């Protein structure tokens, strides 16, 4: 299917998103504003951005494939992300905010030492390149198959678009486009769901034409053991992945960081059901897909039910949901290279201008690396194999020791390094060596359990057996002294810097309102052009237009709070003058 209307929709939205990125080209004064939004990002924007940063077209390709083959277990798998969000809200997000660090790597250097930080930084960069390259592949495949363009060309062009506004605009550019992507994707899925159910002949016909175990909460290779291991993995991943930590540290307080994680959890409680129903419904319409073709289930149901224009909207939502997670990774890895490698090792006295230039250059180079990885994904078995293998091998060993350091006074940098190194070596051994020299091959759930349980056991042994009765580690005592000095410096933030941060955030909110209004306008145009579902598209367009009011309300509240603070400051100054007289 190659439609001029669909191609036009994709082009218009892509150009619009790039335009938004360019709007933020001059808002990054320094690393704090470029990478952390001045640590004053509204919590609801941080929460939606976290949700979209976790989300990608891989959700439709990987989990959509599982939904088509096994049914409701695809929802069960994604509900582990909701659980991870809840645990993070209670235990981890507020602690990350209290560290005062710009990046997770900065906290690791302060708490566990520079040598340990280097090990985690290089591991993170390699894993991020492979993981997000794998995420870019499915959306390029979707656009290629749908519009008839070559896969390689789609991968390169879409990757360059993704790089452009991230490298130019920084965190606020990423977050604004995250909000826009959330709206586009939600609108598209809400259109697909009722149309696909209608194509299947209604709910009763759908349930009659799928396997008897299609609505079981566990199914196939996705056993209760896999679900339990995946839940543990997502607690560490959502709470400790460096790309998500940035969302907790960029808001104004620990309470706001907790709200960010709670909003993420609430969205992941509801959205998996809505997302996974279309490929499940398609199973009742066409049960013949097999092998890697099951990754196309979502695309096939969209092609079946969506008229020209709305198919372009769906593809746009899938592409930009992918760019959301990749953009966040680009922004964070760029922050790590700029803050923790370039400034920390190469040029400690670099000016703000030099740091911003390095930030943009590193974002460009990392993005090109992701494009290269995406071109290689088909050769290694497809999207599901890449994503789950990376999660099993690297998730627990690289994330859990850092999270433990957030709460433990006894964990040392040396112990964290040894635990991570041993666990990574064991996971790689069982993944790539043992199956070739013996008949033993771990199942997917066993891989996931090994990756999570082994580091937990080693951390518990170190904390409660090897370190029992000992005083807090010297690494922790040095970190506590450093934080006391850091708090003192933070309290001395200049009024000029605070004003610049406030102006940047107000500008971001205005751009969000404008972007939502533009999206509603395009939906109204598609409503006129659509051959079917006009009332549905028009209703969703109206809802999107109404949501444009939300950032305007936030702007008004920020202005009112600023006036209140100024009024109180003037009152205090007047009282001081009166007292001195």
CSV table of C-alpha atoms in Angstrom, one decimal, residues 1-13 147 306-316 522 525-531:
chain,number,residue,atom,x,y,z
A,1,UNK,CA,0.0,0.0,0.0
A,2,UNK,CA,1.5,3.2,-1.2
A,3,UNK,CA,-0.8,6.2,-0.7
A,4,UNK,CA,0.0,9.8,-1.5
A,5,UNK,CA,-2.1,10.9,1.5
A,6,UNK,CA,-0.2,8.6,3.9
A,7,UNK,CA,3.1,9.8,2.6
A,8,UNK,CA,2.1,13.4,2.9
A,9,UNK,CA,0.9,12.9,6.5
A,10,UNK,CA,4.2,11.3,7.4
A,11,UNK,CA,6.2,14.1,5.7
A,12,UNK,CA,4.1,16.9,7.3
A,13,UNK,CA,4.5,15.5,10.8
A,147,UNK,CA,4.9,2.7,1.6
A,306,UNK,CA,-7.5,2.1,8.1
A,307,UNK,CA,-8.3,4.3,5.1
A,308,UNK,CA,-5.6,6.4,3.4
A,309,UNK,CA,-4.4,9.2,5.6
A,310,UNK,CA,-5.1,7.4,8.9
A,311,UNK,CA,-2.6,4.7,7.9
A,312,UNK,CA,-0.1,7.5,7.6
A,313,UNK,CA,-1.1,8.7,11.0
A,314,UNK,CA,-0.5,5.3,12.5
A,315,UNK,CA,2.9,4.9,10.9
A,316,UNK,CA,3.8,8.4,12.1
A,522,UNK,CA,-4.4,17.8,11.0
A,525,UNK,CA,-8.3,17.5,7.9
A,526,UNK,CA,-8.0,13.7,8.0
A,527,UNK,CA,-11.6,13.5,9.3
A,528,UNK,CA,-12.8,15.3,6.2
A,529,UNK,CA,-10.7,13.1,3.9
A,530,UNK,CA,-11.4,9.8,5.6
A,531,UNK,CA,-13.7,7.4,3.8
